[in-house]
Every structure is written in structure tokens, then in C-alpha cells.
Amino acid sequence: MLANLFVSLALVLGLHTRPPQETPRQVVLETIRAFEQGSLEAVRVRWDTRLAADSTDRAAILALATLARFGYDYERAETLYAKLFTKPDAQPDGYAVWARLGYADGRQWRGQLPRAQEALELATLEAVAAGDSLAWARAMIRLSVVESRTRGRAAAQARLSELDGLVPEDDLRLQAMYRCTRASLLGPASEAEVGAELAVKAGDRRAFAGCLHLLAQNQIRVGNTDSALHLLGRADEEQAAARDRVGRAATLQWTGYLLNTVGAYGQARQQLHQALAEGEASGNLSPVAWGYLNLATIALNSRNVPAASGYVERATAMMEEQGDRWGYPAAQTMQADIAAAAGRRAEARALYHDALPLLEKNGSGPQIVGAHVALYDMAMADEDLVEAEKELTVAREFARVRGMRGWERGLDFAFAELSLAKGDLDSAERYLYRVLEIRGSPVRRYRAMVRRAELHARRGSLDQAEADLREANNSLDRWRNQLNRDGLRRYAFQVHEYRYDPDLSFATVLSQLAVQGRAEAAFQLAEQQRGRDLLDQLVRAGALSEAPGVEATAAAETITSAGIDAATVAAALPDDSTALLEFVSGLRNEPTTLFVITKAGLKSYRLPSVDSLADDVELFLVLASSGTDAVELSRRLTDALLAPALAELPGQVRRLIIVADGILHWLPFDALRLADQLFLAERFAVSLSPSAAVAIELWGRERPESRSTLLALADPRYEIEAGVVDGPAADLRAAFAEYGGLPRLPGSRREARAAARFVELAEVRLRAEASEAYLKQADLQGFEILHFATHALVDDHSLARTALALAPGDGQDGFVAPGDLAALRLGADLVVLSGCRTASGVVVRGEGVYGLTVPLLEAGAQSVLATGWRINDREAARFTESIYRHLASGQAVGDALQAAKIEALRRRAPVAEWAAFTLVGDPLVRLQLQEPRSWPVPPLVAIGGVGLLAALLVLIVRFLRRKQRAAELAA
């Protein structure tokens, strides 16, 4: 205490001592101004000249060291700074102190916080010894910032309080730094506002940007996302003008983090990758580490577990090396989240338990409660109710002791869920009513009402169960309809959190309603939920796009979340030979309900849970895709899923439109065997639809006039210049590499040319011309058919690892993601995706499969022909040509697909070849194709209404160009 008094007295006595003309601080400030104004070389020459004249010129050494540091040549800077340091037993001067400050700044910029802290502590002592009060104040300010990350917020606040009344009012630059640091550590936003004004008066753009950054953080705390993004944008402009790459790295990282929180994942990734570039170029590795952690969060929310794992490993290593006590446990927790999302629950538990002591040491209350809740979730998934109750009780007690009343009340929902699992309906009811009493998250309210509906159903109160389920749907829809774009994106990702089933109990209640004679109400509720989920898919796909404003809203006006009733579906069926079969499944052994709608009306069937069928479905998929005809397994699945409904179908039904759910999306239905040993494909023309409402919408679309036009993209050139790919493109290339890379597909050009023979006008684009840039820029509405003969990647867990692969170039990486497809404007009656597994996609309980097919329907396609597993390009070419022949005979697309499958069966083709192909969308559409020409058709862009002479001229020109291109490609 006495020592602090002497230090304060010594500094106060020196505060107003007028420094000589050339002080160390002036040297540093003038050098910084020269760097920011771009007059770097002239200043360097000046100081080099002085140093050449006198190798002991301490001002020249300090100036050149500062220039090296601001040029991010830290090795040279530290070599020069070391020349100014004094020995421990010597009296330091101002140059030694400012050299120590510069050295500490360089270490802090690089995220080497313990080394920076050590240097700053020494600088405070040297400043006192040298009588340099301004240097001491600056060192204390910087030390408080560093200690907030190494020793905790309380220590940093105590350090900053030692400066009370000791920072000169007339030193605007130092006051700006002090005020903004106070705002950062002590909280009042007004301090940052004052600091920003002082920084402007002092002409300190870096300090001004720092204050803007703090003001943005305050806006984040109060939920003003737009204001925060605006302030961060201003800060970025100031830092760019000041050539401050260190500051820009932090600002860009925070911008990416904020965009991440509103679900703008594509734009967030762009900002974060810029932050990585700025941080690595300037050596500022702290925002690089946090940037990787933010990228891991985005990847995990996109269910891209491999990418998330890679990012978090880098973040963890960097934060451990930097001694970042806040970041390291956050990275550990993220590792645990990733393990939990991947189903590695034992590993996740160990990681959460490892992170908890560090979190407790830092006093991170929300993260501690969150870790215990995560452990509870895993125990519930394992049906370990004792362990689940233990973790939940610990979380509640911690929240109570810490005064975290919001968190304490927020756990009521989990206790209700636990009580339901234990069969304690009275306790569950009390907790649920407590949840519903609080005005809070509409998503939480929706979940609580669904659980309460289950509670009423288990008590036999079906009227109340139906009412609760209907109000849960309606209230959520009313709230969603009021959201702006950012709010809708936040909701779309929030409601489908990676380790939480948002609709648990929904399938249970629907099944109970259907069994008790309320099938009409159950079907309408199921369709309402499915429609909302389709819209959420649309929003999430748009949010993953790199381009600002890409929301993929082509079908947003037509796909509705309002539940459609069975009578409307029955009336909309095109004829009495068509039936719609809609499955509703759940998790944790919830029953499955099958709704069947024909012209005669609605019937429902209670089926086994998909959990009990999961192993059989997976095995059947493996066997079918390998060409094995698993007769007994096939019959077992038919008996479990279809036999009751097929037995009661009207005899005239020969077309099935299936709305699958959960793992049933992976099941090749038409490869199932019937009781008479026939394949389902031999009895019925089978197609898929995302929902009954989408099927009706497709039937009701106004189609363009009949035309015979085709665009085919085949055999793309995948090569790119080394070092060009980064970010999401790098992740996708790595994902493709896991499945064999991107080899050429020579058979695909033959497939495209064969397809072109069935139309009057065609454009066949090969190699570099089969590009993403063309697809996005071309007017596609004039094409009746789009045919993609290319590689595709569809990850069953992540939209971020799902894409068509076309040729890169013209600013595009070549990977066409689901959001990009949904943003197209199509008029196609048929899109053919002749790649591997193009009918697969992310399957999330309750919302179906979302990969490449649904976005194309959203973009305006009427039907999509896709594949369920890997096929070779020769088999694909043969099968698609068979489909085109049947289409040319006048058959509807669904009937043509069935005919091609029967034809394949007659030539004894293995099940893998024909069952791979699936139709999604409208099976009734007919195309204006012609019998194939015997001569090859040169590429010709289809233009409606062209005259014969114009068509011939274009034909000749295109033919000549194609010959020239062929010669170039051969070379």
C-alpha cells in the first residue's frame, strides 16, 4: 500500500513536466503517423541516415523498431528494441520504457499474452524509475487488457482502478485509450462514446476504431444486431484507412461471429476467412484462433462435423499456446459439442468433465450450466434417467447459488421432459405450466405445448391434446410470420439445434389421434409441421450462401406452412389411379403413422417405430446398392411399412406418391418385394414428394407452352489454379476427396449427347463451359429439360458438404450448393441429376431430406430425377436414355421411369442399376420429346419462337465452334 502511494506521488510530480522537443513518445507517434499516411519510405530513410551517422542514436533505433513492428516484421523489431533495453541494475530511460511497451504490443498483437503481460509488468516498473508518467499510464492500461484474458476480469478491473485520477485530462490520445478500456472492463457504454469523441479530436484512427468496436459489443448485448454490424463496418473502414491489419483481424472476426449468431452463415464465413488472412499476415493470432472457433460453430450448426473438428483442433492448439484462459475452455466445450453431435457420447462426456474445472475457475456461469445440460441431454438419449436427473439438479443448484434466475427457470422445461420420461405426469404438468407462464422464446413455448399435448394424450384427454398441438403449430407460425430476414434465419437454425429433437412427442400425439379416429386432424397437423420445416430448409440453404441477400425464395410464396386437409388432397389427386402415402415418424421409439389418401378418402395405419427398423433399412440399402436382391429382408420391410395399406388400396391404383420421413428417406421403396414376389416397381409407378402440399402446388403450377429444349452440362473440367480454393470450397474439395475425388467422367459427355438427340433444340456444354458461372448467369427458364451429368456430393449430415460439382472460373469455385440451386429461376419440367447419391441429403427428424432435389423444386422445376447411391457413368447413360425413349413415346415422367425399370428387370439388370433412380416431384408431367435422331445434334441454345432460317444459321455456327472446341480439347 505504501509502495503504491510512493509510485502515485512520483508520477503526479512528473505529470506536468514539459518534455523536451524529441521525446520517445513523440518519436513513436510520428512514426505511426508516417506509417498510416503512406510516407513510410521517406521516414525510414531519415532514420536510417541518422542511425548510420550514430549507431547509438536511441531515437533512430526506436523509430526503426516501431516501423518494423507496424510492418509486422517482429523479428527485426525485437532485435532493435533489445538494443534499447537497460540491464537490470541500470537506470532505465524513456527510450528503454517505450521500447519495452513496443515489444509488449508486438507480443500482444501475436496473441502471446503471458509474454506481453511479463513485458508490461516490467514496463510499469521501468516507467516509474524513469519518471515517465505517460508511459506508466499507458502500460497500466494495456496491462489491464492483457490480464483480463490471462488472470480474469476481476484482476483486470483492479489493475485499471489504480489509474483513477492519474490520466492527464489534456492528453486526448491517452484519455481515449483509457476511456475505451474502462468501457471494456467496467461496462458503461458512455465511456466508449467519450473515448470515441476524444480519439477523433486526437486524430487517432486506431483508437477511434477500437472505441467503435466496443460500442458495437454493447449493441450486441442489447440485441441491436444491425447497429452492431454498422459500427463494426465503420471500425473496419477506419482500420483499413490506418493500415491497421491487427485491428482489422479482430473487427472482421467479431463481424463474422455476429453474422453467425443471426444465421447468415455464408457471409459469416467470408468475414471470418478475411479475419484469418489479416490475422496471419499481421501475426495477430488471437482473432485467428477465435475465428477458427467461430468457423467450427458454423460448421457444427450446418452439421458439417469433419470441418468443425478440423477448425476446433486448430483453435484449441492456438489458444493453449497463447495462454488464453477464456478461449481454451470454450474450445474444449466445442470439442465436446462436436463429439456429442457425432454420437460419440463417451468422448463428449469426458471432454465436458475436463472443461468444467477450467470453466469454474473462470467463473463462466452460462457455459458451466450449458455443460451440465449437455450432459443431461446425453443421459436422456441413453435413457439413463438417474444420471440425467443428477446433471440437471447440479445445473439448477449452480444457477441458484450464482443468482442466475433466468437460467434456473429455464431449466423447468428439462425437468418437465425428465418427469414425462419417468412417468410422473403431475410433476411434468407443474413444470410445463411454469414454462408457459413466462413470456419468452416462442420456440421454447412451442416445445412446451407439444410436450403438454403428449401429457394430455397419455391421460386420455384427446380433445385437449389436439388443441395443444394445434395451438403449438399456430402460435409458432404466427410468430415466424412477423420475423424479419435475420430473425427468420436465427429461428431456422435455432429450432433444429444439432443435439436436440425439436418435435419430440409430436409423432406420439399424432399417432394417438389417428388411432382414436382423429386421422383428419392428425394429417392436417402433420402437413402444417412439414410445410414449416420446408420453409426452414429454404432459409437455412440461403443462409449458407456466400452472396449477401441470397435467400433462395423462388418457392417461398408457394410452399406454405398452413396445414392442408386430406379432403383437399383427395380432390386434387389427378385420377383414381393415384394414391398418396405420407409417413410421420419420430425418435426414441415413437410410433410411426402412415396416412393413405385416394379419391375414396383418408385412411391411417399405426406402424412400428423407425428406431426398430433402422438396422433393417440400413442393411437393405447396402445390399440393394451393391446389387444384392435381399428377398427376405425386403419382404420384412414391406410387411412392416406397406402391407396393411396395400391390402386395402382400391384395385385401380397403379401410381404411388410417397412422402417419407426420417430414415425412410433412404429406403428404395420400389425395390421392396410384394407378397407375390414382384418388386413394388413392377406393380406401381413410385415417386417421392416433400409433402402433400408440395404435390398439390406442383400440379397447380402454370407451365410454359410446350417446347422441346434441353440444356446438358457434362464432363466438367475440375482443375483450378493452386492456392485459389479456400474456405467452404476447400471443405467441399476435401469432402469430395473422401469419396474418391473429382476424376473425369468420359461417359457423361456421351450421356449428354444422347439426351440431346431427343429434343429439337439443345445446348450441350462440356469441360470448362460446363461451369457454375454459366449456370448462375444464364436464362434457364426457356429449357424444358436440364440434364446434369457430373459429380455430386450429398452428405447425409450436412448441407455444407452437399453440392453439384461443375467447372470453376469467373469468380466461382465450381461447387453449386443447395442454396445456389434454390436461387435459380427454372421453367424445367424435368431436371436430371445423373450423379452419385443425388437423391440423398440431410435427414432431420420431422423435416425430411434436404439435399439437391428439394432446392430444384423450390427453384421452379416440376420434377427431378435423381439417384440414391453411387452409379457408374456408363450404367447411368444407358438407364437415362431408356427413360428418354419412354418419354418420347408420350408417357408421363413417372410412368416412363417405371417402364425403364421394368425394361431393366427384363434384361436381368441388377437391382443396383435400376433401383438407384428416384423421381422427386410431379410424376404426371409430360414432355414434348421426339424419337431420337440418328445423327448427333450440335449444341444450340433453345430460344422460343425462332424462325427456321435463324435456327439453321445458329446451328451451323455452333457446329463449327464445337468442332474447334473438340480439336482444342483433344490437344
XYZ file of N, CA and C in Angstrom, residues 621 625 665-666 688 690 713 718 736 739 742 745 751 786-796 798-799 801-806 816-818 821 830-843 849-857 863-872 876 879-880 883 897 912-921:
252
model
N -30.435 -51.029 -47.728
C -29.828 -50.031 -48.604
C -28.454 -50.495 -49.064
N -27.819 -51.408 -53.014
C -26.850 -50.588 -53.744
C -25.670 -51.406 -54.252
N -36.447 -41.923 -45.777
C -35.988 -41.231 -46.988
C -34.895 -42.015 -47.690
N -34.165 -42.847 -46.969
C -33.070 -43.606 -47.569
C -33.543 -44.926 -48.176
N -41.544 -39.678 -55.213
C -41.475 -39.051 -53.895
C -41.909 -37.604 -53.969
N -41.871 -33.973 -51.208
C -41.528 -33.472 -49.873
C -42.727 -33.392 -48.936
N -25.153 -30.231 -69.021
C -23.806 -29.901 -68.553
C -23.131 -31.207 -68.162
N -12.511 -29.856 -63.771
C -12.493 -29.529 -62.351
C -11.197 -28.861 -61.899
N -15.153 -34.156 -51.160
C -15.134 -34.959 -52.381
C -13.970 -35.944 -52.349
N -14.473 -39.280 -50.889
C -15.262 -40.225 -51.673
C -14.653 -40.479 -53.059
N -12.424 -35.991 -57.709
C -13.198 -35.499 -58.849
C -12.545 -35.964 -60.160
N -15.258 -37.791 -66.069
C -16.380 -38.679 -66.363
C -16.568 -38.744 -67.875
N -23.508 -39.439 -72.550
C -24.848 -39.388 -71.963
C -25.547 -38.085 -72.335
N -33.272 -29.903 -67.932
C -31.891 -29.649 -67.519
C -31.278 -30.984 -67.151
N -30.160 -31.295 -67.772
C -29.521 -32.594 -67.547
C -28.101 -32.365 -67.037
N -27.840 -32.784 -65.783
C -26.515 -32.651 -65.185
C -25.868 -34.035 -65.140
N -24.807 -34.216 -65.917
C -24.037 -35.457 -65.882
C -22.675 -35.118 -65.293
N -22.615 -35.104 -63.989
C -21.436 -34.606 -63.296
C -21.329 -35.253 -61.924
N -20.222 -34.984 -61.251
C -20.082 -35.484 -59.881
C -21.013 -34.699 -58.955
N -21.463 -35.375 -57.924
C -22.265 -34.728 -56.889
C -21.840 -35.296 -55.543
N -21.942 -34.474 -54.538
C -21.678 -34.905 -53.168
C -22.896 -34.554 -52.337
N -23.471 -35.551 -51.688
C -24.603 -35.316 -50.801
C -24.280 -35.965 -49.466
N -23.989 -35.133 -48.484
C -23.674 -35.620 -47.146
C -24.978 -35.768 -46.365
N -25.179 -36.932 -45.799
C -26.434 -37.188 -45.086
C -26.515 -36.457 -43.758
N -24.870 -33.016 -43.443
C -24.512 -31.605 -43.526
C -24.842 -31.001 -44.876
N -25.623 -29.910 -44.854
C -25.842 -29.130 -46.066
C -24.545 -28.522 -46.565
N -21.737 -29.800 -46.771
C -20.951 -30.776 -47.530
C -21.825 -31.407 -48.616
N -22.671 -30.593 -49.221
C -23.577 -31.045 -50.263
C -23.474 -30.089 -51.443
N -23.196 -30.617 -52.644
C -23.030 -29.733 -53.805
C -22.960 -30.548 -55.087
N -23.356 -29.912 -56.191
C -23.019 -30.381 -57.530
C -21.656 -29.803 -57.886
N -20.846 -30.585 -58.579
C -19.521 -30.103 -58.976
C -19.533 -29.765 -60.461
N -19.370 -28.473 -60.756
C -19.235 -28.010 -62.131
C -17.852 -27.379 -62.294
N -21.841 -26.024 -56.619
C -23.189 -25.454 -56.595
C -23.916 -26.056 -55.400
N -24.079 -25.259 -54.357
C -24.656 -25.723 -53.105
C -26.185 -25.689 -53.174
N -26.866 -26.309 -52.203
C -28.333 -26.285 -52.209
C -28.919 -24.882 -52.269
N -28.759 -23.628 -55.803
C -29.775 -24.245 -56.665
C -31.144 -23.628 -56.422
N -38.411 -31.152 -66.204
C -37.619 -32.258 -65.675
C -36.169 -31.805 -65.511
N -35.615 -32.092 -64.331
C -34.179 -31.932 -64.095
C -33.616 -33.311 -63.806
N -32.591 -33.691 -64.552
C -31.945 -34.993 -64.374
C -30.620 -34.757 -63.653
N -30.463 -35.361 -62.476
C -29.218 -35.293 -61.710
C -28.542 -36.653 -61.812
N -27.787 -36.825 -62.888
C -27.172 -38.120 -63.145
C -25.793 -38.164 -62.502
N -25.789 -38.049 -61.178
C -24.553 -38.155 -60.408
C -24.758 -39.160 -59.313
N -23.811 -39.235 -58.404
C -23.892 -40.221 -57.330
C -24.687 -39.701 -56.141
N -25.672 -40.462 -55.697
C -26.437 -40.209 -54.472
C -27.135 -38.849 -54.499
N -27.581 -38.402 -55.661
C -28.183 -37.068 -55.755
C -29.567 -37.004 -55.137
N -30.181 -38.152 -54.843
C -31.492 -38.128 -54.193
C -31.380 -38.144 -52.680
N -30.161 -38.274 -52.157
C -29.982 -38.318 -50.711
C -29.903 -36.901 -50.159
N -29.582 -36.815 -48.872
C -29.453 -35.495 -48.258
C -29.540 -35.572 -46.758
N -29.555 -34.386 -46.174
C -29.632 -34.280 -44.715
C -31.023 -34.686 -44.262
N -31.083 -35.672 -43.393
C -32.364 -36.112 -42.847
C -32.444 -35.654 -41.405
N -35.837 -34.935 -45.986
C -34.499 -34.930 -46.564
C -34.304 -33.640 -47.356
N -33.121 -33.072 -47.219
C -32.848 -31.832 -47.936
C -31.439 -31.921 -48.495
N -31.355 -32.086 -49.800
C -30.057 -32.165 -50.448
C -30.056 -31.337 -51.702
N -30.159 -31.988 -52.863
C -30.139 -31.287 -54.139
C -31.506 -31.253 -54.818
N -32.413 -32.172 -54.456
C -33.683 -32.273 -55.184
C -34.688 -31.206 -54.767
N -34.893 -31.059 -53.455
C -35.896 -30.097 -52.988
C -35.558 -28.667 -53.422
N -34.293 -28.223 -53.343
C -33.993 -26.863 -53.820
C -34.356 -26.645 -55.289
N -34.231 -27.683 -56.111
C -34.589 -27.528 -57.525
C -36.099 -27.380 -57.694
N -36.884 -28.111 -56.883
C -38.330 -27.896 -56.909
C -38.660 -26.481 -56.468
N -40.221 -31.655 -61.783
C -39.835 -32.974 -61.290
C -38.326 -33.112 -61.414
N -37.753 -33.952 -60.546
C -36.304 -34.152 -60.513
C -36.030 -35.649 -60.486
N -35.222 -36.104 -61.434
C -34.789 -37.496 -61.462
C -33.403 -37.567 -60.834
N -33.263 -38.361 -59.779
C -32.014 -38.393 -59.022
C -31.679 -39.824 -58.643
N -30.525 -39.991 -57.983
C -30.041 -41.327 -57.656
C -29.863 -41.486 -56.152
N -30.063 -42.718 -55.676
C -29.968 -42.991 -54.250
C -28.605 -43.477 -53.811
N -27.745 -43.872 -54.755
C -26.407 -44.338 -54.388
C -25.464 -44.145 -55.568
N -24.209 -44.556 -55.374
C -23.175 -44.358 -56.394
C -23.441 -45.266 -57.595
N -23.346 -44.695 -58.778
C -23.518 -45.452 -60.015
C -22.391 -45.075 -60.963
N -22.050 -45.979 -61.887
C -21.025 -45.599 -62.858
C -21.668 -44.891 -64.041
N -25.470 -45.232 -65.891
C -26.362 -44.076 -65.824
C -26.785 -43.650 -67.214
N -29.406 -46.120 -68.620
C -30.721 -46.052 -67.990
C -31.445 -44.750 -68.338
N -30.741 -43.628 -68.307
C -31.408 -42.360 -68.630
C -31.859 -42.323 -70.089
N -35.134 -43.973 -70.231
C -36.216 -43.095 -69.752
C -36.621 -42.113 -70.840
N -40.354 -43.688 -65.990
C -39.361 -44.243 -65.069
C -39.713 -45.686 -64.730
N -29.177 -52.811 -58.255
C -28.408 -51.585 -58.023
C -28.516 -50.617 -59.188
N -28.668 -51.151 -60.411
C -28.679 -50.296 -61.587
C -29.984 -49.531 -61.742
N -31.126 -50.218 -61.544
C -32.400 -49.548 -61.809
C -33.031 -48.932 -60.560
N -32.810 -49.558 -59.394
C -33.441 -49.033 -58.179
C -32.762 -47.769 -57.675
N -31.586 -47.460 -58.201
C -30.889 -46.245 -57.769
C -31.657 -44.991 -58.161
N -32.446 -45.067 -59.235
C -33.089 -43.863 -59.761
C -34.438 -43.622 -59.090
N -34.629 -42.373 -58.674
C -35.825 -41.960 -57.946
C -36.365 -40.684 -58.564
N -37.676 -40.579 -58.619
C -38.298 -39.352 -59.106
C -38.857 -38.572 -57.924
N -38.495 -37.306 -57.820
C -38.996 -36.428 -56.772
C -39.789 -35.308 -57.446
N -41.033 -35.127 -57.037
C -41.847 -34.064 -57.631
C -43.071 -34.614 -58.320
